[in-house]
Short mmCIF file of C-alpha atoms in Angstrom, two decimals:
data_model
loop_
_atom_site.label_atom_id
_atom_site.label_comp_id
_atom_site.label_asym_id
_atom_site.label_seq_id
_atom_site.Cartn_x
_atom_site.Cartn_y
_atom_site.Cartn_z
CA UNK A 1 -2.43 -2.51 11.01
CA UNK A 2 0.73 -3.68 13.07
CA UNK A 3 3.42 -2.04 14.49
CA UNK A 4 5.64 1.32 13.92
CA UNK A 5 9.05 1.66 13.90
CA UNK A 6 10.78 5.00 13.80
CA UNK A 7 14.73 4.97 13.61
CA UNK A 8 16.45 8.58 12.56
CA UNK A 9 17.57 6.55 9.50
CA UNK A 10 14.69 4.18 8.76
CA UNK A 11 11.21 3.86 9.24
CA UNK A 12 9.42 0.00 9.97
CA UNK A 13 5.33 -0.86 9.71
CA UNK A 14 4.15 -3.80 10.32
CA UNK A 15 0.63 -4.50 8.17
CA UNK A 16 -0.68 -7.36 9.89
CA UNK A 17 -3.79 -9.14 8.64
CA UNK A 18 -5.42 -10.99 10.91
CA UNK A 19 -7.68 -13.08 8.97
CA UNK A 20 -4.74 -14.46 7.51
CA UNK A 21 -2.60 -13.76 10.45
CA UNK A 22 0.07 -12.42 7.46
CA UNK A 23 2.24 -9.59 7.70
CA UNK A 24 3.69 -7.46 4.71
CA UNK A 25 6.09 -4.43 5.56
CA UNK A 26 6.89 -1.06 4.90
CA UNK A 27 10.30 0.31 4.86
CA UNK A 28 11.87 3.57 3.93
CA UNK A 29 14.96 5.45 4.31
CA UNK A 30 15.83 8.81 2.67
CA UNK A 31 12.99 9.00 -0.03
CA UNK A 32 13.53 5.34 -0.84
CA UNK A 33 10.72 2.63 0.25
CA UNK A 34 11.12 -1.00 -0.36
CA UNK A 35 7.66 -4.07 0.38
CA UNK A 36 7.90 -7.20 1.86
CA UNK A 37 5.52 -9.46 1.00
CA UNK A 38 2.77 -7.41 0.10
CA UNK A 39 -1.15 -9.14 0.18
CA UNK A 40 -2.40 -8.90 -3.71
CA UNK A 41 -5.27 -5.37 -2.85
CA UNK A 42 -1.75 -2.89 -2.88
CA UNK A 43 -3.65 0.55 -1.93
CA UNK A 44 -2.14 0.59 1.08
CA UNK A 45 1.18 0.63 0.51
CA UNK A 46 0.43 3.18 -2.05
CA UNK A 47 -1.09 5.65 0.42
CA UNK A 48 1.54 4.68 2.58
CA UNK A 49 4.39 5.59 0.16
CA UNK A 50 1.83 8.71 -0.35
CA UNK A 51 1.83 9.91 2.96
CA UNK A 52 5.56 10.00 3.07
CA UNK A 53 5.97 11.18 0.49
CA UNK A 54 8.73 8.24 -1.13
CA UNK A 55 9.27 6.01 -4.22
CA UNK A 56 8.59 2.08 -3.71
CA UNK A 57 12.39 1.28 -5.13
CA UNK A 58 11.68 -2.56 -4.42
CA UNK A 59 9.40 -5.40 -4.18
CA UNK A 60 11.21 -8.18 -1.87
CA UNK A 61 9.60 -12.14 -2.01
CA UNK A 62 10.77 -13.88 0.45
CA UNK A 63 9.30 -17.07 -1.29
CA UNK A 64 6.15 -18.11 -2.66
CA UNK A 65 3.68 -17.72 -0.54
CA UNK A 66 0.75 -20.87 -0.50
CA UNK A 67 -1.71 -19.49 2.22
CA UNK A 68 -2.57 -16.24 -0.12
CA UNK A 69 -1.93 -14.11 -3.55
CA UNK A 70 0.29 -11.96 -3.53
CA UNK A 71 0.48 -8.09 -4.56
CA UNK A 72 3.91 -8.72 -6.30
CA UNK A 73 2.78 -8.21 -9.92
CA UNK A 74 -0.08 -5.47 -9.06
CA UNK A 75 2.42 -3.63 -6.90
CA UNK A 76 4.83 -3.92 -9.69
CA UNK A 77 2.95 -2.55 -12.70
CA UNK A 78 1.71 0.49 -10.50
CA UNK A 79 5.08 1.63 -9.29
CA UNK A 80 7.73 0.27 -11.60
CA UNK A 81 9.45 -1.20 -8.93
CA UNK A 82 11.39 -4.54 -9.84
CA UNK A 83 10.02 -7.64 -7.83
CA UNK A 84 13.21 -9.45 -5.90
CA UNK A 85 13.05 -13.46 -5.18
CA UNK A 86 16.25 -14.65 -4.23
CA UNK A 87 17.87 -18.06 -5.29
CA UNK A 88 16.53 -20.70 -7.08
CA UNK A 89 13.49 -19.13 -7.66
CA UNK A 90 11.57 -19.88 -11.40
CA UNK A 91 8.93 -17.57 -12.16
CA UNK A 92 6.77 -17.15 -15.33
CA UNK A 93 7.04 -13.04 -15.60
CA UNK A 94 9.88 -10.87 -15.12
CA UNK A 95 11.84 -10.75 -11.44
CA UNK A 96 15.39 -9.73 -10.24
CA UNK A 97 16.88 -13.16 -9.19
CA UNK A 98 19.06 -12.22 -6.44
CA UNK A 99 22.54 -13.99 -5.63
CA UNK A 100 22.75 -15.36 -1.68
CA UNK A 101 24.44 -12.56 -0.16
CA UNK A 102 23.69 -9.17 -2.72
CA UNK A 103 22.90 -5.67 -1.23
CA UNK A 104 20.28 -3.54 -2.12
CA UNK A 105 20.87 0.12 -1.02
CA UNK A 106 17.76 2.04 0.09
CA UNK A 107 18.32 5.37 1.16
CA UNK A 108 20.69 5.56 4.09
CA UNK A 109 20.15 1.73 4.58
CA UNK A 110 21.12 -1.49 2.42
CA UNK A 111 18.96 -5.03 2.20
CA UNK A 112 21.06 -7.95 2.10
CA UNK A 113 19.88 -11.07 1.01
CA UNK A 114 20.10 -14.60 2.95
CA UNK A 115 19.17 -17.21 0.96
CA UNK A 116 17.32 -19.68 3.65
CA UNK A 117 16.13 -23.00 2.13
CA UNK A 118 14.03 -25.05 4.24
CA UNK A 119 10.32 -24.26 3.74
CA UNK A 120 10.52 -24.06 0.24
CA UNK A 121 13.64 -23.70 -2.12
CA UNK A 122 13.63 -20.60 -3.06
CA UNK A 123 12.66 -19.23 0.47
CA UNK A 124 15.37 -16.15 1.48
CA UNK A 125 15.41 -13.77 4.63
CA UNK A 126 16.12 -9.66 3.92
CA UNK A 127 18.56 -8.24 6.36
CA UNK A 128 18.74 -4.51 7.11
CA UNK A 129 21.45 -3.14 8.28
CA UNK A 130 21.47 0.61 9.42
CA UNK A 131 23.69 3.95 7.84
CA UNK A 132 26.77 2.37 9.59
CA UNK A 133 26.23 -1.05 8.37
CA UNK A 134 25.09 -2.72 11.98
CA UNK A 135 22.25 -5.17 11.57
CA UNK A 136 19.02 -4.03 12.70
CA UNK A 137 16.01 -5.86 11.59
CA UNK A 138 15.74 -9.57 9.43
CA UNK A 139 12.33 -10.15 7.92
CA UNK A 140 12.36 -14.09 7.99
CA UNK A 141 9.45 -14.52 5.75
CA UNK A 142 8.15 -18.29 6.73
CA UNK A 143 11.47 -19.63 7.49
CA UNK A 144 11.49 -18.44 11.11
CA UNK A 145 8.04 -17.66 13.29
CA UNK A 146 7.53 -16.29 16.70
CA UNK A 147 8.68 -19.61 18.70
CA UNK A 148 8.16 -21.68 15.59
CA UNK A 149 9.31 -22.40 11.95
CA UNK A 150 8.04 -22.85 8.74
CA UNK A 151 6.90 -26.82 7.86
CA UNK A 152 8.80 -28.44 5.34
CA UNK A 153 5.98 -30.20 3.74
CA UNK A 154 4.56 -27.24 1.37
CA UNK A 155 6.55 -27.12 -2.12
CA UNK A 156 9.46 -29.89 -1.87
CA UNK A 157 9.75 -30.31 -5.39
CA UNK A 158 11.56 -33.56 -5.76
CA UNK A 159 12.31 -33.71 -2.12
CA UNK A 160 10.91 -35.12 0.89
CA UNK A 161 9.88 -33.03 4.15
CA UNK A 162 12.88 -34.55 5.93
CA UNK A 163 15.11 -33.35 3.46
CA UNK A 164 13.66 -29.74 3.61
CA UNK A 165 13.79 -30.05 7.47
CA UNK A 166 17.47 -30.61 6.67
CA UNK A 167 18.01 -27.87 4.87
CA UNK A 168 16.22 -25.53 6.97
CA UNK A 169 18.38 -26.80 9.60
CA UNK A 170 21.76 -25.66 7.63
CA UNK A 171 19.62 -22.41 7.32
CA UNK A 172 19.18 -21.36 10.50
CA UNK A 173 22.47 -22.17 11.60
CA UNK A 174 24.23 -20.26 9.11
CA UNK A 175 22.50 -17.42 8.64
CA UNK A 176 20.03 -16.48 11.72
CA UNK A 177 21.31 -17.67 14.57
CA UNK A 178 24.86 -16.23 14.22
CA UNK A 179 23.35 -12.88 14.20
CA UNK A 180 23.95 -10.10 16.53
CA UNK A 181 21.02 -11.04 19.51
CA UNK A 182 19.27 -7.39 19.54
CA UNK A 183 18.18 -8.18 15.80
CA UNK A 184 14.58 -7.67 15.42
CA UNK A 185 12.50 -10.70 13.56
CA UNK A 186 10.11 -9.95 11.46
CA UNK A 187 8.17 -12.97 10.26
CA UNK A 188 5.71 -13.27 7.49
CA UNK A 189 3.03 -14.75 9.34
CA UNK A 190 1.25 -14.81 13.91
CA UNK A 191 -0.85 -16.94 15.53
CA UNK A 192 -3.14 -18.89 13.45
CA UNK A 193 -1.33 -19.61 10.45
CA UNK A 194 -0.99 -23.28 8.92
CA UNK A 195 2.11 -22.20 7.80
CA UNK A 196 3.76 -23.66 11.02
CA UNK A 197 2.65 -26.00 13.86
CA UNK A 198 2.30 -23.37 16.47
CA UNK A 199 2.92 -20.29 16.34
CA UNK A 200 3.45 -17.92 19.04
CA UNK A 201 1.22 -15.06 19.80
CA UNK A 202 3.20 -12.29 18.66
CA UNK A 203 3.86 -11.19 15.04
CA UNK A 204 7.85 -9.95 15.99
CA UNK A 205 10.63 -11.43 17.83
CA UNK A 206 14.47 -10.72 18.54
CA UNK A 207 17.54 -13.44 17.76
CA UNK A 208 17.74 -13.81 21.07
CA UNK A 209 14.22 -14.15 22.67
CA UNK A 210 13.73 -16.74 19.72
CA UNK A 211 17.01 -18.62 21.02
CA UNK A 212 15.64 -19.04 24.15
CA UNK A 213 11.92 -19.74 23.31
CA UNK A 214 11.70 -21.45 20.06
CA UNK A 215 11.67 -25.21 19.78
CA UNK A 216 13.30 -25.61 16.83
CA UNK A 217 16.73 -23.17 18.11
CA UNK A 218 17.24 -24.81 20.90
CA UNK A 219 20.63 -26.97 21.35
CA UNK A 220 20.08 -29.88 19.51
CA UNK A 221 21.25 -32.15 16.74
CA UNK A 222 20.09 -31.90 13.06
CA UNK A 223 18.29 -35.38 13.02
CA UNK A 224 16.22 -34.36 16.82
CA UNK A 225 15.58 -31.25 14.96
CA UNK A 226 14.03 -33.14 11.45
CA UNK A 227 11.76 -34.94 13.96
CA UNK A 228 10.88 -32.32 16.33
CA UNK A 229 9.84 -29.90 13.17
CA UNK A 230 8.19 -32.93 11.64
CA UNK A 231 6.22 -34.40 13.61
CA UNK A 232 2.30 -33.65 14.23
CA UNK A 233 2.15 -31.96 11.19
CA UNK A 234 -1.54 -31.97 10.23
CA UNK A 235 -3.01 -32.33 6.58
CA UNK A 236 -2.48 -28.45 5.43
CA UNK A 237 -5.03 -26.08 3.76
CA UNK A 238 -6.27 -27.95 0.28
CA UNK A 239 -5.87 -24.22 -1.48
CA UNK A 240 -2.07 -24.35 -0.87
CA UNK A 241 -0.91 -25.75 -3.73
CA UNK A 242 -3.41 -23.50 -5.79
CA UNK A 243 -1.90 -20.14 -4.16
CA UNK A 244 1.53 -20.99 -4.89
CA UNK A 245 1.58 -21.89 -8.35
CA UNK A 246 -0.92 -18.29 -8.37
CA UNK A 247 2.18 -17.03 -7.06
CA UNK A 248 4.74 -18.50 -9.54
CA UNK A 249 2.86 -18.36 -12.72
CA UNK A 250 0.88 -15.13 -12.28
CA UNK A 251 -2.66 -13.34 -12.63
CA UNK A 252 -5.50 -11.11 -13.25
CA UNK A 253 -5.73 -7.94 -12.01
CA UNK A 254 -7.20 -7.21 -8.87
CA UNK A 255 -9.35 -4.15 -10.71
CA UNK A 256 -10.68 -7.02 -13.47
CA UNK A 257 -12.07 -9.02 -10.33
CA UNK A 258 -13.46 -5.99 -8.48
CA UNK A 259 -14.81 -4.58 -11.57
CA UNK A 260 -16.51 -8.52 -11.84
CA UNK A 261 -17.24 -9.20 -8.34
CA UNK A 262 -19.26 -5.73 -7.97
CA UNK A 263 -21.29 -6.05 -10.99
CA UNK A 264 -25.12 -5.38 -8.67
CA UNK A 265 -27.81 -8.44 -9.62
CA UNK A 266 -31.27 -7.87 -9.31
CA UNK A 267 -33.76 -10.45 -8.16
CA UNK A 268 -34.34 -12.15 -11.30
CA UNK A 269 -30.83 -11.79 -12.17
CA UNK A 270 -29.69 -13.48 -9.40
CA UNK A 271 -32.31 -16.20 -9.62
CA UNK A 272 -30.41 -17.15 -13.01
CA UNK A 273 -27.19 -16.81 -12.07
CA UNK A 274 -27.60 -19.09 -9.07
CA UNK A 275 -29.87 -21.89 -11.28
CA UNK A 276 -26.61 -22.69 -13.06
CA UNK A 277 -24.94 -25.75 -11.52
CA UNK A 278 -21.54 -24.78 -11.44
CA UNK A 279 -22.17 -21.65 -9.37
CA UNK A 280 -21.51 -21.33 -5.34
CA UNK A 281 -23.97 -19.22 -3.66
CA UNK A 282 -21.77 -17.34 -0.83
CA UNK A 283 -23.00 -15.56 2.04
CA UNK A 284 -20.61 -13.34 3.72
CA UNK A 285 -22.99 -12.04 6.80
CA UNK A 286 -21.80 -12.62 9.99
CA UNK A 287 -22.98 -16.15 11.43
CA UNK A 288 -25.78 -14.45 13.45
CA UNK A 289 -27.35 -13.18 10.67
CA UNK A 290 -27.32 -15.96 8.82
CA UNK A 291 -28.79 -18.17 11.19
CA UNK A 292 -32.06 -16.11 11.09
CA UNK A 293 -32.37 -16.46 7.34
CA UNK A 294 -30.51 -17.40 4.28
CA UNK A 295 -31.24 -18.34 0.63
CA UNK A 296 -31.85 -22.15 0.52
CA UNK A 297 -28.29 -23.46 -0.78
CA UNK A 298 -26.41 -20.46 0.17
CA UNK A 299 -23.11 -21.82 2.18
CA UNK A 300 -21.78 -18.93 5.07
CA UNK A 301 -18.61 -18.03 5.46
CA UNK A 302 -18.71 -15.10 7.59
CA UNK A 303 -16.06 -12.02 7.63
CA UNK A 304 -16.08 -11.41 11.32
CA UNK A 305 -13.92 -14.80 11.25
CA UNK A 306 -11.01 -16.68 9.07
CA UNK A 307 -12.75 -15.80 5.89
CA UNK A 308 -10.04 -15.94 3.23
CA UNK A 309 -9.03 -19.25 4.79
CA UNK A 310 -12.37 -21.18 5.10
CA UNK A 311 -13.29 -20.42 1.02
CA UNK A 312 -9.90 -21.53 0.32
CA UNK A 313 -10.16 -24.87 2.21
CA UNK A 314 -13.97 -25.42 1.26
CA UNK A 315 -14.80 -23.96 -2.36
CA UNK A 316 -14.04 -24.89 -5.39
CA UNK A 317 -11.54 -22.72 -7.59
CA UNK A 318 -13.22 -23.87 -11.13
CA UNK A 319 -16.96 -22.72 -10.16
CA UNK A 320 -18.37 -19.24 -10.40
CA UNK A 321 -18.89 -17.10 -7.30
CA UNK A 322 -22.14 -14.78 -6.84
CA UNK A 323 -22.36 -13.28 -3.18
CA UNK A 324 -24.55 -12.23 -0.35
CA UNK A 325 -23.21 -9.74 1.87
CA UNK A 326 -24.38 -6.83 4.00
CA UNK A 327 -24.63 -3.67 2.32
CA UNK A 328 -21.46 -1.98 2.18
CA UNK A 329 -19.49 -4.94 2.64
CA UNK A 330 -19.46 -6.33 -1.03
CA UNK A 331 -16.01 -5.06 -2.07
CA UNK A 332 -14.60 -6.36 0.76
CA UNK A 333 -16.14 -10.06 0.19
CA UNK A 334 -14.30 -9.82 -3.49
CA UNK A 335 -10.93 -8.47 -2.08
CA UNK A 336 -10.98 -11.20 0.70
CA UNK A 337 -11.52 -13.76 -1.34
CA UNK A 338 -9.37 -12.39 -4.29
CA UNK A 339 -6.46 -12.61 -1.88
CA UNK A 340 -6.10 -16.30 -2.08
CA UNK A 341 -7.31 -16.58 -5.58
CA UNK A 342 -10.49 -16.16 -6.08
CA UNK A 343 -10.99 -14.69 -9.48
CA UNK A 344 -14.73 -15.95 -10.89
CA UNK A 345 -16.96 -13.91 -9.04
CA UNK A 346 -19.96 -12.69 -10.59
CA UNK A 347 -21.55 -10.04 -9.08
CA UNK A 348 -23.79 -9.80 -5.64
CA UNK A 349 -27.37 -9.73 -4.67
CA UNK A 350 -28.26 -6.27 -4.89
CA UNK A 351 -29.79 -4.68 -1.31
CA UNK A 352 -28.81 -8.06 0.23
CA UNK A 353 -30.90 -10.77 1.89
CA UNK A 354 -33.39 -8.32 3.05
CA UNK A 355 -34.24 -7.74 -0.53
CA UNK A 356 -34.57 -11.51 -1.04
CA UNK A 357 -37.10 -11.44 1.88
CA UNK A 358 -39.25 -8.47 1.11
CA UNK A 359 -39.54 -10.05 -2.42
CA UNK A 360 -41.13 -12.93 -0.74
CA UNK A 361 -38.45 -15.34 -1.99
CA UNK A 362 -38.08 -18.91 -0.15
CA UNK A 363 -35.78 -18.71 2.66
CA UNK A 364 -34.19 -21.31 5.12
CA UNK A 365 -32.95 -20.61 8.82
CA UNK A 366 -31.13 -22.73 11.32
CA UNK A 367 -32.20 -23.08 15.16
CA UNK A 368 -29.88 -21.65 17.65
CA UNK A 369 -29.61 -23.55 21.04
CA UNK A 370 -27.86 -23.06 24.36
CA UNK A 371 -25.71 -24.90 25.93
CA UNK A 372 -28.13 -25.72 28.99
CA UNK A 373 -30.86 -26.70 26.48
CA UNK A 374 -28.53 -29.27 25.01
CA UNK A 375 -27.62 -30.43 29.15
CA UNK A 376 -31.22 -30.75 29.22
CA UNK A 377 -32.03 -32.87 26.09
CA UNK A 378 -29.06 -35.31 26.06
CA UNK A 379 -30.96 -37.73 28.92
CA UNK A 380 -33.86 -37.90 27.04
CA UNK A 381 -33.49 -37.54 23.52
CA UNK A 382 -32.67 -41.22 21.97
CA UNK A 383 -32.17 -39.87 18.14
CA UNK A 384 -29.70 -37.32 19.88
CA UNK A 385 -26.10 -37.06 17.86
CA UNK A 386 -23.68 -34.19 18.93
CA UNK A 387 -21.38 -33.55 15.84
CA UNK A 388 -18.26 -31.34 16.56
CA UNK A 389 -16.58 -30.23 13.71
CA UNK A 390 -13.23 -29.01 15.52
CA UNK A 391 -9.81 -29.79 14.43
CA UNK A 392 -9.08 -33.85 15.34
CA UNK A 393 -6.26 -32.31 18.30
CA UNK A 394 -9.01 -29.88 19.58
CA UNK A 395 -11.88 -32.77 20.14
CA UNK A 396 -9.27 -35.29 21.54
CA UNK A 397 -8.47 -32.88 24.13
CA UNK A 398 -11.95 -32.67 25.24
CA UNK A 399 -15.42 -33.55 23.80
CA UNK A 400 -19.45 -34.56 24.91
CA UNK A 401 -18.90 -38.32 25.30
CA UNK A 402 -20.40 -40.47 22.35
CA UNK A 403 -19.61 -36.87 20.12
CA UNK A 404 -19.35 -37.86 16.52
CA UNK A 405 -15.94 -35.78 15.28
CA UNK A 406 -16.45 -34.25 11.71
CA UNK A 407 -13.61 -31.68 11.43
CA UNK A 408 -15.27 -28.87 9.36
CA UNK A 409 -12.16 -29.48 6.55
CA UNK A 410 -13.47 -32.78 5.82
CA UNK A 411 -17.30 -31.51 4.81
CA UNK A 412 -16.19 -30.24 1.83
CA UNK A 413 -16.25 -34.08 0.92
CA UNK A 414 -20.07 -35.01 0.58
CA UNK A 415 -19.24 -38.79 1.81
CA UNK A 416 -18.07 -37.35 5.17
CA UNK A 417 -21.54 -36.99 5.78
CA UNK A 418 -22.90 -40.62 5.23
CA UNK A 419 -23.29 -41.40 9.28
CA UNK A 420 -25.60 -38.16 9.34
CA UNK A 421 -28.94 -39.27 8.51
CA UNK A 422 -32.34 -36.86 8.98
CA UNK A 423 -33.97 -39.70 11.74
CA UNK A 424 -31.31 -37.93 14.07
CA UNK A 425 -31.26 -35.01 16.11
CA UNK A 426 -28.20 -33.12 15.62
CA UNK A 427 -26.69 -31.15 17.72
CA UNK A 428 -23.69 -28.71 16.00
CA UNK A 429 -20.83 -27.36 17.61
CA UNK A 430 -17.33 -26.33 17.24
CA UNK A 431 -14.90 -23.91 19.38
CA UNK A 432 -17.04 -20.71 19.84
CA UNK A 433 -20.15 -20.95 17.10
CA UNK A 434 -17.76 -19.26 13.68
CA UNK A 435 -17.09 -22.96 12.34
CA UNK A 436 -20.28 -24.54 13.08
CA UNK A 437 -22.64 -22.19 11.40
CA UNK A 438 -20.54 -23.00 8.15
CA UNK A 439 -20.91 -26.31 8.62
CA UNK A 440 -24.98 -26.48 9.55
CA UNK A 441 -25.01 -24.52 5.46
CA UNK A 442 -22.69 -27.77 4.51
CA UNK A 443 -24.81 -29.79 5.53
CA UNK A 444 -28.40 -28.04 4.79
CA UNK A 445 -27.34 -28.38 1.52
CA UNK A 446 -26.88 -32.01 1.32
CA UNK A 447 -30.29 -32.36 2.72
CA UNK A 448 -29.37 -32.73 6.47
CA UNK A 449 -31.79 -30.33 8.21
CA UNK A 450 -32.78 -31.75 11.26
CA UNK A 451 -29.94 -29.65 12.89
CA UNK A 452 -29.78 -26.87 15.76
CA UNK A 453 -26.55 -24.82 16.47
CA UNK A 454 -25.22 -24.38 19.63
CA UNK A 455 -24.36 -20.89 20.33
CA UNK A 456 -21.16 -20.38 22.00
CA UNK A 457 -19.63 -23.91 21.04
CA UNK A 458 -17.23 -25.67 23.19
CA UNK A 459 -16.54 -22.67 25.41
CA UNK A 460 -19.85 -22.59 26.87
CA UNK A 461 -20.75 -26.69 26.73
CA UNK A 462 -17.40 -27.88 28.72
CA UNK A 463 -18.37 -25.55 31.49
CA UNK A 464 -21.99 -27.03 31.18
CA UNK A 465 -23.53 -28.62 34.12
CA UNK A 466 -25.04 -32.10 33.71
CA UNK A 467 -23.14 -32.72 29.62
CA UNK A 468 -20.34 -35.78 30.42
CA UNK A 469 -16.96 -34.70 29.11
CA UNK A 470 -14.23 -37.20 28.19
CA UNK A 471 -11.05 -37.05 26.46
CA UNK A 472 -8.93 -38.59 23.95
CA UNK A 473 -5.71 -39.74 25.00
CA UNK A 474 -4.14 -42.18 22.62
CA UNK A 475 -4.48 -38.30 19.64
CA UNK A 476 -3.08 -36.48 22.50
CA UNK A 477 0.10 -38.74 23.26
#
């Protein structure tokens, strides 16, 4: 769940999701707890607030967030507290619209707002300062990561990334970097995120480890800063846009969608439901499971990995949702997927999979190989076609020669799949096996089913004897 912090006049957590890699915090000071960024299922900062028995006084924003939902209105409606965006922020339901600069007391402690533009407009840090008015701790939202910053590419408005870069230049001058250097950061997002290039592998930081580590504060001008935070910025999540104008314009509540999403189908129920053309059949076993059977059309997207993420980049917001999960695991498929905005599901297969099969339903698999088998086949297999559907950086850094690249963001497209045809052998991989098993239930479903996974993915075939390994140098420089 993240870290702790105890202070005699303030207490810190960290709630870090991983599949997300986002953080939300908890803090309280005398009877008085405030929530930074919260993710949009609130129970535990409830039980939280429960357990210590204090009042959520506020709901900080520290912008609107694109790579997930947020609990703002939920969190709201539950506690009374007022939901705080600072500056130039335009919302569609009621918020305080903080000045640059006001303080919000809590308890012993008071919140000051920096208003921070850069990622986005509206985008503002949250100070604390302790009883005697010494900064402590600056939760820096997506304008400042763990030896990286937030891109400037997300929600310009009229402006151009450069611009944005500008201003998040002017931000970090003025209002981080001055700080006292014992000031803990507290960023909204770690290691995985597309909400910066690369992010470093912890989720907190101080002003002055961040000084000396991060790329973007190190001594330079504003226009080598532009291009340095500008450059290699990839394509990001397709769902962005869709979270953040969730985020602006507001929602349904998350007990509608779990009272939807857990409505129990029976066999013949289900066998409807799915008939319908605009419905996506979603299987939320882990990748394993799936492999050894699945409803034909069903696409995987496991839990053990990126969930939330994947179904963001690779279904559709307009279609229904109807699940298949492991028993016990349904409400969490809803909540997962209501957290970046998710809101049509329909119900789940009730008893799971293994009620599909002991009804003697039609089911598909897909053929797990080794990475030795696949040594063994490529000198003798003609029709053979390795596809690797890692990121375009990952397979230029090292790939099977003659690989065909199909970055597992661009099968959501059906034409990405025209130079797949069944007279070939295919071979699937990505980094570790997560990625690829999505992508054989992409393709199964466009018809493609001469296809065999290998387990492990690039981590067991570049140490594989006898498969040639080449790189991609012109991507890399």
């Amino acid at each position: 769940m993240g870290i702790i912090q105890k202070r005699q006049d303030m207490f810190i957590k960290q709630l870090y999701t991983g599949c997300l890699s986002e953080a939300a915090y908890y803090i309280d000071s005398d009877g008085e707890a405030a929530i930074i960024d919260p993710l949009r299922d609130i129970d535990s900062y409830l039980q939280l607030a429960k357990e210590r028995n204090t009042t959520i006084k506020y709901i900080f924003e520290t912008h609107f967030h694109a790579d997930f939902v947020s609990g703002h209105l939920d969190l709201s409606k539950a506690t009374g507290a007022p939901i705080i965006y600072g500056p130039r922020t335009e919302t569609q339901f009621p918020i305080h619209l903080a000045k640059d600069g006001e303080i919000f007391r809590l308890g012993d402690c008071t919140i000051e707002v920096l208003h921070t533009p850069g990622h986005t407009l509206e985008s503002s840090c949250y100070l604390v300062k302790e009883a005697g008015g010494k900064p402590h701790a600056i939760f820096t939202g997506d304008t400042l990561f763990v030896g990286d910053v937030g891109r400037p590419d997300l929600s310009s408005g009229n402006l151009t990334k450069e611009e944005l870069a500008g201003m998040l230049y002017d931000s970090l001058h003025s209002k981080i970097m001055p700080l006292p250097e014992d000031v803990v950061i507290y960023p909204a997002h770690g290691p995985g995120s597309s909400c910066g290039k690369n992010l470093g592998p912890n989720t907190y930081s101080t002003v002055k480890d961040e000084k000396e580590g991060n790329y973007a504060l190190k001594d330079q001008t504003k226009e080598e800063f532009i291009k340095a935070v500008t450059d290699g910025l990839g394509a990001p999540p397709s769902y962005f846009p869709i979270n953040a104008r969730i985020n602006k314009e507001g929602y349904e509540s998350l007990d509608e969608v779990l009272q939807n999403g857990l409505t129990p189908l029976d066999i013949s129920a289900f066998k409807k439901m799915i008939a319908a053309e605009d419905v996506i059949l979603l299987d939320t076993r882990q990748a394993p499971l799936f492999t050894q059977g699945f409803i034909p059309g069903a696409i995987s997207i496991g839990l053990d990995g990126r969930f939330a993420e994947w179904a963001g980049s690779l279904l559709s917001f307009e279609k229904a949702i109807v699940l298949v999960a492991t028993e016990g695991e349904e409400k969490e498929s809803v909540v997962r997927l209501a957290r970046v905005g998710f809101d049509k599901i329909k119900g789940y297969l009730k008893g799971g999979f293994p009620a599909w099969q002991k009804a003697g339903e039609p089911i598909d698999m897909i053929i797990d190989v080794e990475a030795d088998e696949l040594a063994m086949d490529i000198p003798f297999d003609e029709k053979l076609m390795v596809v690797d559907v890692r990121r375009e950086t990952e397979f230029a850094d090292g790939h099977v020669k003659g690989a065909l690249n199909l970055p597992l963001n661009d099968l959501v497209d059906p034409g990405s799949m025209t130079d797949l045809e069944e007279q070939f052998n295919i071979y699937l991989h990505c980094g570790g096996g997560y990625r690829s098993i999505i992508a054989a239930s992409l393709l199964k479903r466009q018809g493609i089913h001469n296809l065999r996974n290998v387990v492990g993915g690039w981590g067991k075939i570049k140490d594989q004897k006898g498969i040639e390994i080449e790189k991609e140098n012109s991507v890399l420089n």
